N, C-alpha and C. Protein backbone atom coordinates (compact mmCIF):
# COMPACT_ATOMS: atom_id res chain seq x y z
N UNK A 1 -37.29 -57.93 -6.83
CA UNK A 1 -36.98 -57.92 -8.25
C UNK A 1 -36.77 -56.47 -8.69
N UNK A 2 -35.96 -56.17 -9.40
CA UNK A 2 -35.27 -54.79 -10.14
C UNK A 2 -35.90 -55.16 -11.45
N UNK A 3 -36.76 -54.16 -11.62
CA UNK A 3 -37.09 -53.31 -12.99
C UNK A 3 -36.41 -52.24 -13.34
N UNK A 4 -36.24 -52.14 -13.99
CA UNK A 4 -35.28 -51.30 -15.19
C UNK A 4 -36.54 -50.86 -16.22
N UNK A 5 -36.96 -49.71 -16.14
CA UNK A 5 -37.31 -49.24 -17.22
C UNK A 5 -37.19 -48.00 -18.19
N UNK A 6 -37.23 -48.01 -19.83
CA UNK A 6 -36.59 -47.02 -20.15
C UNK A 6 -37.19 -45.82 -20.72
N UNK A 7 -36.75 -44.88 -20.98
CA UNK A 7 -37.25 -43.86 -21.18
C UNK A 7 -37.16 -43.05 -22.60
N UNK A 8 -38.12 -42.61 -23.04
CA UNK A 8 -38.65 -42.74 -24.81
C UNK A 8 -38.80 -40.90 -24.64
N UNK A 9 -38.18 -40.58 -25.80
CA UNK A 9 -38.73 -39.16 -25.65
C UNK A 9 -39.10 -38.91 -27.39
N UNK A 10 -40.52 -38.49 -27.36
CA UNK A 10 -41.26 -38.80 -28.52
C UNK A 10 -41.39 -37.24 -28.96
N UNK A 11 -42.01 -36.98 -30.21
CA UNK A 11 -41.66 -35.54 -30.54
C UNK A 11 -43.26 -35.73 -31.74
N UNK A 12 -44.29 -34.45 -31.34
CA UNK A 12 -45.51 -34.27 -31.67
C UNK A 12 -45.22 -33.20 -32.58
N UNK A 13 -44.64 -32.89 -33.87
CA UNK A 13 -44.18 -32.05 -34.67
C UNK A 13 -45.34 -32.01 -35.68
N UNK A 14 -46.15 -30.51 -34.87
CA UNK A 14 -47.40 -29.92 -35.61
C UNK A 14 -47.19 -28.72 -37.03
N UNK A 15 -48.21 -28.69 -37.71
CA UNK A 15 -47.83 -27.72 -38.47
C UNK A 15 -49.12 -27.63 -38.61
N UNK A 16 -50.07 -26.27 -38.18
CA UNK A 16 -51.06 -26.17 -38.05
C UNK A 16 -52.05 -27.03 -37.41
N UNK A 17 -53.06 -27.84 -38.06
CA UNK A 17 -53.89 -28.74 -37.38
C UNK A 17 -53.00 -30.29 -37.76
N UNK A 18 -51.67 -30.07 -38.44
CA UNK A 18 -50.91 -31.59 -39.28
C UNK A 18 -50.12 -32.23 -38.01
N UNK A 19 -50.35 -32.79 -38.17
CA UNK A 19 -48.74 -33.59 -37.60
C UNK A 19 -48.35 -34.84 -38.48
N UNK A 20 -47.09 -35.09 -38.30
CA UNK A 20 -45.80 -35.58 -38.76
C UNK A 20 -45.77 -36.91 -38.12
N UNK A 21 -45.84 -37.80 -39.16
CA UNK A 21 -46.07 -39.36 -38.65
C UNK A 21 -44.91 -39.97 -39.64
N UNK A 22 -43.99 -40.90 -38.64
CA UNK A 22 -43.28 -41.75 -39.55
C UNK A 22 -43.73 -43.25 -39.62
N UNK A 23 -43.49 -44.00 -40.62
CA UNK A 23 -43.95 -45.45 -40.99
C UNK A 23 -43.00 -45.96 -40.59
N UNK A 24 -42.60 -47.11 -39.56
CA UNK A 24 -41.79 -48.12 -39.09
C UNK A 24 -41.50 -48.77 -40.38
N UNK A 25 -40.37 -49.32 -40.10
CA UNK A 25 -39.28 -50.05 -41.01
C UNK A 25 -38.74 -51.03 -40.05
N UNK A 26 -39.26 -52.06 -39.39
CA UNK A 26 -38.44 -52.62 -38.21
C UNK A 26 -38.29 -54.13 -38.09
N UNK A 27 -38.95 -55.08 -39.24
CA UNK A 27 -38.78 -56.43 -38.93
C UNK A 27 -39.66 -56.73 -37.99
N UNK A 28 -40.66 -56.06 -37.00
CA UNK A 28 -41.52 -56.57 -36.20
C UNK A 28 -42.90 -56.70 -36.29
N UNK A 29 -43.63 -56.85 -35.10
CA UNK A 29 -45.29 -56.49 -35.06
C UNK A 29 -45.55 -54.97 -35.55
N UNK A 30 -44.21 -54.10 -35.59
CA UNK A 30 -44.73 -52.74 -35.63
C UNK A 30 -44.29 -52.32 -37.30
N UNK A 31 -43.96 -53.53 -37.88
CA UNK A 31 -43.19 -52.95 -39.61
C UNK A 31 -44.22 -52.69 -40.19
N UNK A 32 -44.50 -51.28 -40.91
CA UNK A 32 -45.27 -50.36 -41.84
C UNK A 32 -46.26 -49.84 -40.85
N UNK A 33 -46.10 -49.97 -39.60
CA UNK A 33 -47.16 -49.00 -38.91
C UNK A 33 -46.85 -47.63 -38.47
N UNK A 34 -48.13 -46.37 -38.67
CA UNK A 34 -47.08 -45.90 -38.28
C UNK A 34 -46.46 -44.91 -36.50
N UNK A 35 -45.64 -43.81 -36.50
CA UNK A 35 -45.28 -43.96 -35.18
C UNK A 35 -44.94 -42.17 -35.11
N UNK A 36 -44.48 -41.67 -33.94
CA UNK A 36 -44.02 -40.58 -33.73
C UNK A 36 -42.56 -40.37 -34.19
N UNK A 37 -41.94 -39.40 -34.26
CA UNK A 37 -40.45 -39.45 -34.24
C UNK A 37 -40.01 -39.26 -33.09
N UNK A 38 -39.26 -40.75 -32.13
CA UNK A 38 -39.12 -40.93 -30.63
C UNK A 38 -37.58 -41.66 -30.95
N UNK A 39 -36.74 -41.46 -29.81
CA UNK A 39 -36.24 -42.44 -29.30
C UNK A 39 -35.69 -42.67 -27.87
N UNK A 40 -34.94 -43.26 -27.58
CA UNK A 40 -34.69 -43.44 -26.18
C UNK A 40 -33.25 -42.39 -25.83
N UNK A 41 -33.59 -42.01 -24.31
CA UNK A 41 -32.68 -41.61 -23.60
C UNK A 41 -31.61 -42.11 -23.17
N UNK A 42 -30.19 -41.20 -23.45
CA UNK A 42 -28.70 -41.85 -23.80
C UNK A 42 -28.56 -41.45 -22.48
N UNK A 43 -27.22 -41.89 -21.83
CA UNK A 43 -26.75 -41.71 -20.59
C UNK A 43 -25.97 -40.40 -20.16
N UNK A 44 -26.87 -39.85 -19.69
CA UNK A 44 -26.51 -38.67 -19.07
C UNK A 44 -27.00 -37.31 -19.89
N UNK A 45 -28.23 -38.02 -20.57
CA UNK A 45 -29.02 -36.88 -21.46
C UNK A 45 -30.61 -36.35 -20.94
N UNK A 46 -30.43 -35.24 -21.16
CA UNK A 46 -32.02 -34.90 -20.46
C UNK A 46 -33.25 -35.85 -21.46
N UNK A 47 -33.81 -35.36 -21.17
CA UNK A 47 -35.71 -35.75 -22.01
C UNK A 47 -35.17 -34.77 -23.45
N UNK A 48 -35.59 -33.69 -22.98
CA UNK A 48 -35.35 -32.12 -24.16
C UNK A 48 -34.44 -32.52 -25.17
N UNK A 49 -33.32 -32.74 -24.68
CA UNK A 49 -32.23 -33.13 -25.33
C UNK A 49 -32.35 -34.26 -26.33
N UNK A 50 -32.89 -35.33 -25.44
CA UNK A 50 -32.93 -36.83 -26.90
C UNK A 50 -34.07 -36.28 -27.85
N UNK A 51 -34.87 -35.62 -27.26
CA UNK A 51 -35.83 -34.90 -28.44
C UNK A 51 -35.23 -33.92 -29.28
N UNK A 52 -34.27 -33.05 -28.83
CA UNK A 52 -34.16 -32.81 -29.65
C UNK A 52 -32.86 -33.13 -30.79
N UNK A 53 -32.23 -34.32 -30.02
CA UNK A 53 -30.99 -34.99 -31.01
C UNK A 53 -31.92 -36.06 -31.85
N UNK A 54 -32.84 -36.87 -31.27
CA UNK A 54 -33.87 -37.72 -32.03
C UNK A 54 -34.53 -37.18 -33.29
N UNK A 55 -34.99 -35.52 -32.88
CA UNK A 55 -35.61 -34.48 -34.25
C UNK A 55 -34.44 -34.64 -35.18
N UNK A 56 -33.06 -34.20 -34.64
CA UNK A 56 -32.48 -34.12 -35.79
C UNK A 56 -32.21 -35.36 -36.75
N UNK A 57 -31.83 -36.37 -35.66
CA UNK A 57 -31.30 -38.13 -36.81
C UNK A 57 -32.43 -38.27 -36.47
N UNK A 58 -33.57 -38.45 -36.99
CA UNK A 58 -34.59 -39.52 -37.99
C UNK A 58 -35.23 -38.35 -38.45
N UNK A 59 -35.30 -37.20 -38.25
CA UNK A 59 -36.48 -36.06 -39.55
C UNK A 59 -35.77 -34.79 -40.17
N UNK A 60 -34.66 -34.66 -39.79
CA UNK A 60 -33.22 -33.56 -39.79
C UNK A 60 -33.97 -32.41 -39.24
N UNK A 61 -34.44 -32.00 -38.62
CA UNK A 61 -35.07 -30.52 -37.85
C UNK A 61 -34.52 -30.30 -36.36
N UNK A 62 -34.01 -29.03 -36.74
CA UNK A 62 -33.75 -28.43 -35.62
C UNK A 62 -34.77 -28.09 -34.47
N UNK A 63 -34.98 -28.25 -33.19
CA UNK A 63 -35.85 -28.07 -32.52
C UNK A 63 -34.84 -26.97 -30.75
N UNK A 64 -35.65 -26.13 -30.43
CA UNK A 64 -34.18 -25.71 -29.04
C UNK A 64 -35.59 -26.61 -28.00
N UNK A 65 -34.72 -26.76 -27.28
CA UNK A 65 -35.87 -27.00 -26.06
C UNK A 65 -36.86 -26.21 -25.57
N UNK A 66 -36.39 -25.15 -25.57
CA UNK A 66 -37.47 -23.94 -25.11
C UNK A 66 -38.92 -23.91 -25.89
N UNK A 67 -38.70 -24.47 -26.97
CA UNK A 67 -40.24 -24.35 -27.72
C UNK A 67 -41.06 -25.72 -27.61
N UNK A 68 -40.42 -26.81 -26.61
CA UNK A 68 -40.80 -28.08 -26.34
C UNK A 68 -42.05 -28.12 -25.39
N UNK A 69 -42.85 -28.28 -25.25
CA UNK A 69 -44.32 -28.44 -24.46
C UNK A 69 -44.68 -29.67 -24.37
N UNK A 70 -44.49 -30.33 -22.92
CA UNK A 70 -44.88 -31.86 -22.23
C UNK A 70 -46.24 -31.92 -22.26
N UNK A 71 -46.84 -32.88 -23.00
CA UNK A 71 -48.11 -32.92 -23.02
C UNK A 71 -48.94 -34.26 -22.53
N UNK A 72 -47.40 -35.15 -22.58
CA UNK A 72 -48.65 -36.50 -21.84
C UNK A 72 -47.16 -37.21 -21.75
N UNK A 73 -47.42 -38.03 -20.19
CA UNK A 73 -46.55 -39.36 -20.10
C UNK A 73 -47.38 -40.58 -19.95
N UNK A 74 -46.13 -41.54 -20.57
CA UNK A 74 -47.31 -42.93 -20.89
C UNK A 74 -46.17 -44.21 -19.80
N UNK A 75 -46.93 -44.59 -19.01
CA UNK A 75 -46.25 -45.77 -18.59
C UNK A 75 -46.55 -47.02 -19.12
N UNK A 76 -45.41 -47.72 -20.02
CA UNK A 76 -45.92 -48.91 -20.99
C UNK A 76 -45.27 -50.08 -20.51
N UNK A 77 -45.79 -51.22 -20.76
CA UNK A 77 -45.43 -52.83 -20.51
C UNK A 77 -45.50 -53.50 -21.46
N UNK A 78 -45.11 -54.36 -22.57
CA UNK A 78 -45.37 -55.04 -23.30
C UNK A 78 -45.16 -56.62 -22.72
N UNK A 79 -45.29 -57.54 -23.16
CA UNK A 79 -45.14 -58.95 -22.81
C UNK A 79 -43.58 -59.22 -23.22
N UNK A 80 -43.32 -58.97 -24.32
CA UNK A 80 -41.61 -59.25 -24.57
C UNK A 80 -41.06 -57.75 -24.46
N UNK A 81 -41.27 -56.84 -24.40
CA UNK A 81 -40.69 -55.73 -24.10
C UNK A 81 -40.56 -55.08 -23.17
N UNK A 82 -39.13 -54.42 -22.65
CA UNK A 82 -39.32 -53.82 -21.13
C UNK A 82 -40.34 -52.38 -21.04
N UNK A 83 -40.28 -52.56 -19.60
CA UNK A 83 -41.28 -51.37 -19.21
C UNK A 83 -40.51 -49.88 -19.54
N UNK A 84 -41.27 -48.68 -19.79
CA UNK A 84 -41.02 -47.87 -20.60
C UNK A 84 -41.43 -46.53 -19.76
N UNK A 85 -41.29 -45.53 -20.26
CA UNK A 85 -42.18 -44.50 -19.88
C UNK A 85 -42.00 -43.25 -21.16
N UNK A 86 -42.73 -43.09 -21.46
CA UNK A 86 -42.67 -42.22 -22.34
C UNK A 86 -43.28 -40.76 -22.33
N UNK A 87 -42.24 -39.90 -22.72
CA UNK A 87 -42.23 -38.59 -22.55
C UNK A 87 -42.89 -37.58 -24.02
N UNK A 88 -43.86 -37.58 -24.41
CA UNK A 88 -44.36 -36.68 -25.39
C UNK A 88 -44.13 -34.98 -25.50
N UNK A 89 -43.31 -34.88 -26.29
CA UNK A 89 -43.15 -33.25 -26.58
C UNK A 89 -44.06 -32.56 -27.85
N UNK A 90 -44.87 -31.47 -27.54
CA UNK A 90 -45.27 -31.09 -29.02
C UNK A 90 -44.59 -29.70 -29.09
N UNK A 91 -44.22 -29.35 -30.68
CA UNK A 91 -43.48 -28.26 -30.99
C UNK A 91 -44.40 -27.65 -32.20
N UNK A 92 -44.44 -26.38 -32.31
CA UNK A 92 -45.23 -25.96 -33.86
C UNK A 92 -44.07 -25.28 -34.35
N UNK A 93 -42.50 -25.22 -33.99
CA UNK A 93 -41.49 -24.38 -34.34
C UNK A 93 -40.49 -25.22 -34.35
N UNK A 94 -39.26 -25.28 -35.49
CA UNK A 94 -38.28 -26.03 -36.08
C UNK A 94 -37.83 -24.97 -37.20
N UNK A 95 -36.49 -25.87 -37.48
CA UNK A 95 -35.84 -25.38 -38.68
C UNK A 95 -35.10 -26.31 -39.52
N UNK A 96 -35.52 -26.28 -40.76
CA UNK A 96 -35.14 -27.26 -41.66
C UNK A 96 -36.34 -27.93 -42.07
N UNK A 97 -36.68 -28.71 -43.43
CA UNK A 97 -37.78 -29.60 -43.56
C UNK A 97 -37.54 -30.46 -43.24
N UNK A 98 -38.98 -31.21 -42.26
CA UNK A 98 -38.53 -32.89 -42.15
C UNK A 98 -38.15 -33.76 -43.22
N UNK A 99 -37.50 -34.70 -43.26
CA UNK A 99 -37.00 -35.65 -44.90
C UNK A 99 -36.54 -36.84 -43.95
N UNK A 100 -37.08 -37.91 -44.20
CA UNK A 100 -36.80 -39.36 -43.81
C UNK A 100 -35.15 -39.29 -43.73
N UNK A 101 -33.98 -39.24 -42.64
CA UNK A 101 -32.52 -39.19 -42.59
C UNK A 101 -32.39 -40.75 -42.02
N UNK A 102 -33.45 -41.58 -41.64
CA UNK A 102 -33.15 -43.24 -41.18
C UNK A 102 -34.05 -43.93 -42.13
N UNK A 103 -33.24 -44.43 -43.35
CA UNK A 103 -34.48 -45.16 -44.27
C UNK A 103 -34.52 -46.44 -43.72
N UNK A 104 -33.38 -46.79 -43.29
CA UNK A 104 -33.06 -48.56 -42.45
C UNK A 104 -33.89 -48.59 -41.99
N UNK A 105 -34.77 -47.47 -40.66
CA UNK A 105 -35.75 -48.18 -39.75
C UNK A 105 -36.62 -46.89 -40.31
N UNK A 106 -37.14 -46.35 -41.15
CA UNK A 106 -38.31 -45.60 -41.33
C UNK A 106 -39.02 -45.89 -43.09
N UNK A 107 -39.88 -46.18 -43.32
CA UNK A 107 -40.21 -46.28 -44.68
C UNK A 107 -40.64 -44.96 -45.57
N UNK A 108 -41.34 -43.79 -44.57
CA UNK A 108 -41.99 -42.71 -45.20
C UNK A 108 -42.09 -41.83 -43.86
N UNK A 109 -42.04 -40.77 -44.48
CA UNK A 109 -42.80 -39.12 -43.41
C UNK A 109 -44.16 -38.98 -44.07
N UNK A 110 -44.78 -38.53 -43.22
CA UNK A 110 -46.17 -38.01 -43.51
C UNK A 110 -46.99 -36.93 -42.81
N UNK A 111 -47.41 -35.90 -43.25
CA UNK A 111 -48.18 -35.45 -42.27
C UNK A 111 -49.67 -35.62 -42.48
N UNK A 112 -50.45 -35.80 -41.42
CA UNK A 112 -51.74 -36.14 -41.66
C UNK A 112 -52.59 -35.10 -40.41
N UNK A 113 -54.00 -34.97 -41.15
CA UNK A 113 -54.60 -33.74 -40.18
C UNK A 113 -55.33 -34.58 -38.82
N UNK A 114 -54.70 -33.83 -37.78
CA UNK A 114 -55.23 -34.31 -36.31
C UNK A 114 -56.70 -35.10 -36.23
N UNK A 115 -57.74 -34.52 -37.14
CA UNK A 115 -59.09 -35.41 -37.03
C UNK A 115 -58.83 -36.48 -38.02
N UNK A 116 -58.06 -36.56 -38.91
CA UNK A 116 -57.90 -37.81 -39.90
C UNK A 116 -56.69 -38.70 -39.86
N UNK A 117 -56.18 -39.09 -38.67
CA UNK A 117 -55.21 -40.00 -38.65
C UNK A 117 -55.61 -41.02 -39.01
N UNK A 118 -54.27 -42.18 -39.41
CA UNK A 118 -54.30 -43.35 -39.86
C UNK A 118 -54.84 -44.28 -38.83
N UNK A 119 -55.58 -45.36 -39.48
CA UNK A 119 -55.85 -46.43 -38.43
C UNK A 119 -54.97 -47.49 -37.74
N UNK A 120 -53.56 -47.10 -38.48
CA UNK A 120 -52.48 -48.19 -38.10
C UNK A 120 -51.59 -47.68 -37.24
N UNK A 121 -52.00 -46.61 -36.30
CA UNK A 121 -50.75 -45.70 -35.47
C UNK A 121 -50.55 -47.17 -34.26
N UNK A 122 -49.37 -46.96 -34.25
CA UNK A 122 -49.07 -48.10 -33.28
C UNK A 122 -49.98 -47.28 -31.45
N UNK A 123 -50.35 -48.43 -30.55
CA UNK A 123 -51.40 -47.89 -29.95
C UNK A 123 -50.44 -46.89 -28.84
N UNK A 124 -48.96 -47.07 -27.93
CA UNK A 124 -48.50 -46.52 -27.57
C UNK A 124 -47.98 -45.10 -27.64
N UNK A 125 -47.76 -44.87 -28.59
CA UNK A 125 -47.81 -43.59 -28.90
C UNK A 125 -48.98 -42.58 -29.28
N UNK A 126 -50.30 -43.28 -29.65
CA UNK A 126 -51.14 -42.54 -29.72
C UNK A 126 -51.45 -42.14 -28.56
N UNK A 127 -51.41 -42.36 -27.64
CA UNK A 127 -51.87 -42.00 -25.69
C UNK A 127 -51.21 -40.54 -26.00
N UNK A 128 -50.31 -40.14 -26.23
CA UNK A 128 -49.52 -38.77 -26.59
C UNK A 128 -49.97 -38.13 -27.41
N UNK A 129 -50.48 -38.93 -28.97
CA UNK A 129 -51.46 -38.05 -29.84
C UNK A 129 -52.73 -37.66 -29.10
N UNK A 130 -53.48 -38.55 -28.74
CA UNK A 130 -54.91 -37.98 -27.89
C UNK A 130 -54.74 -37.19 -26.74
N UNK A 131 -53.44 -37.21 -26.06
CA UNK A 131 -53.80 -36.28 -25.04
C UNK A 131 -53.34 -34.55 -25.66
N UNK A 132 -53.58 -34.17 -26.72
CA UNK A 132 -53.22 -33.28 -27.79
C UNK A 132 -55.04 -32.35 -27.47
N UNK A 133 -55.58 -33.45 -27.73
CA UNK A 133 -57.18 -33.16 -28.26
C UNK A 133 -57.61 -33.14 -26.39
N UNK A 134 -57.17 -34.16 -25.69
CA UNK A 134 -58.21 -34.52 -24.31
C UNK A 134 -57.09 -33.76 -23.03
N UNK A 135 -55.90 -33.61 -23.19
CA UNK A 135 -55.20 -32.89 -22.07
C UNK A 135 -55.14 -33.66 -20.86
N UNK A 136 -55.19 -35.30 -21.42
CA UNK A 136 -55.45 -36.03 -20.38
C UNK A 136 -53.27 -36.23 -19.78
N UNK A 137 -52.72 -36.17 -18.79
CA UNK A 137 -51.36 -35.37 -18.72
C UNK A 137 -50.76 -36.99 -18.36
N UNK A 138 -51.61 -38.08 -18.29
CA UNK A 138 -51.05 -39.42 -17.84
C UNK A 138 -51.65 -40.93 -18.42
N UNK A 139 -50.98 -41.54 -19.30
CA UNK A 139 -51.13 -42.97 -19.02
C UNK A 139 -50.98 -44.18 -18.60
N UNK A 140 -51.52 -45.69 -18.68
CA UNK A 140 -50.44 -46.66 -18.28
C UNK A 140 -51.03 -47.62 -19.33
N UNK A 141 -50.47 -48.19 -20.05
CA UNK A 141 -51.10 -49.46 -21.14
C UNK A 141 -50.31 -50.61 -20.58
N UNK A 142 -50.58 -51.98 -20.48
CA UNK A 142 -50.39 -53.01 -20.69
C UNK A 142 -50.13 -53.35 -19.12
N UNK A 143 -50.26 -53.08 -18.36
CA UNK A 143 -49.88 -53.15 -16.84
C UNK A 143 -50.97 -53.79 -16.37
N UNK A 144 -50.78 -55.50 -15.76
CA UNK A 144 -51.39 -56.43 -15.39
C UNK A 144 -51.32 -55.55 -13.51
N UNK A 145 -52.80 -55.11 -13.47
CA UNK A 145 -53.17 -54.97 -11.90
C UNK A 145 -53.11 -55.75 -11.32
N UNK A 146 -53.22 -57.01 -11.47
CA UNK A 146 -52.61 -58.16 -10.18
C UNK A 146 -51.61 -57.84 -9.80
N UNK A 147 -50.43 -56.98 -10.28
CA UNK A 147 -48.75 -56.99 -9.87
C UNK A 147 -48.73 -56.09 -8.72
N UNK A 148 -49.63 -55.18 -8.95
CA UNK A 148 -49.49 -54.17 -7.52
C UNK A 148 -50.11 -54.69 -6.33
């Protein structure tokens, strides 16, 4: 069997002890929760790159790669969703203010301080927020150990 799985490049946009949380807008389990500013890797694009074309369409900020710092990958499974892997970048350097540029799929920007996040962060992406605080450099969520 061929798995296909895809690849998420998520963006940890600090400002001091803050970071930058957007609220889903999506019709799903995940509408009003909220999430990183991520999306998936286009064909024939690095990691760096969808991060930093992703910074610009959904928060308008300029980001170069060079100020990008890998801080945690997450290997994810959902039950209706394909398998994933996700690439966490944190940056404390940009240009431009963030401002919601996807209202279709985002409801609000927010920044909130690293010890006081929301209780509704969707759980996949937080593996990338905590490894901020724990430097833990790897996860895997939802992966039934019988398969291996």
């Amino acid at each position: 069997m061929t798995v296909n799985h895809l690849v998420d490049a998520h963006i940890l946009l600090l400002r001091g002890t803050e970071l930058l949380l957007s609220r889903r807008r999506s019709g799903d389990e995940f509408d009003g929760r909220w999430h990183l500013p991520a999306g998936k890797l286009e064909a024939g694009e690095s990691a760096t790159d969808a991060a930093v074309r992703e910074a610009m369409e959904e928060i308008g900020v300029g980001l170069d790669p060079a100020d990008l710092r890998l801080v945690h990958v997450a290997h994810v499974i959902g039950a209706s969703r394909p398998a994933r892997l996700g690439l966490f970048f944190e940056t404390r350097r940009w240009t431009g203010d963030p401002e919601n540029r996807e209202p279709d799929k985002c409801y609000e920007l927010a920044w909130f301080p690293l010890g006081a996040l929301p209780d509704d962060i969707i759980v996949y992406p937080l593996a990338g927020i905590d490894a901020l605080r724990t430097g833990l450099p790897y996860s895997e969520y939802g992966w039934d150990r019988s398969m291996r």
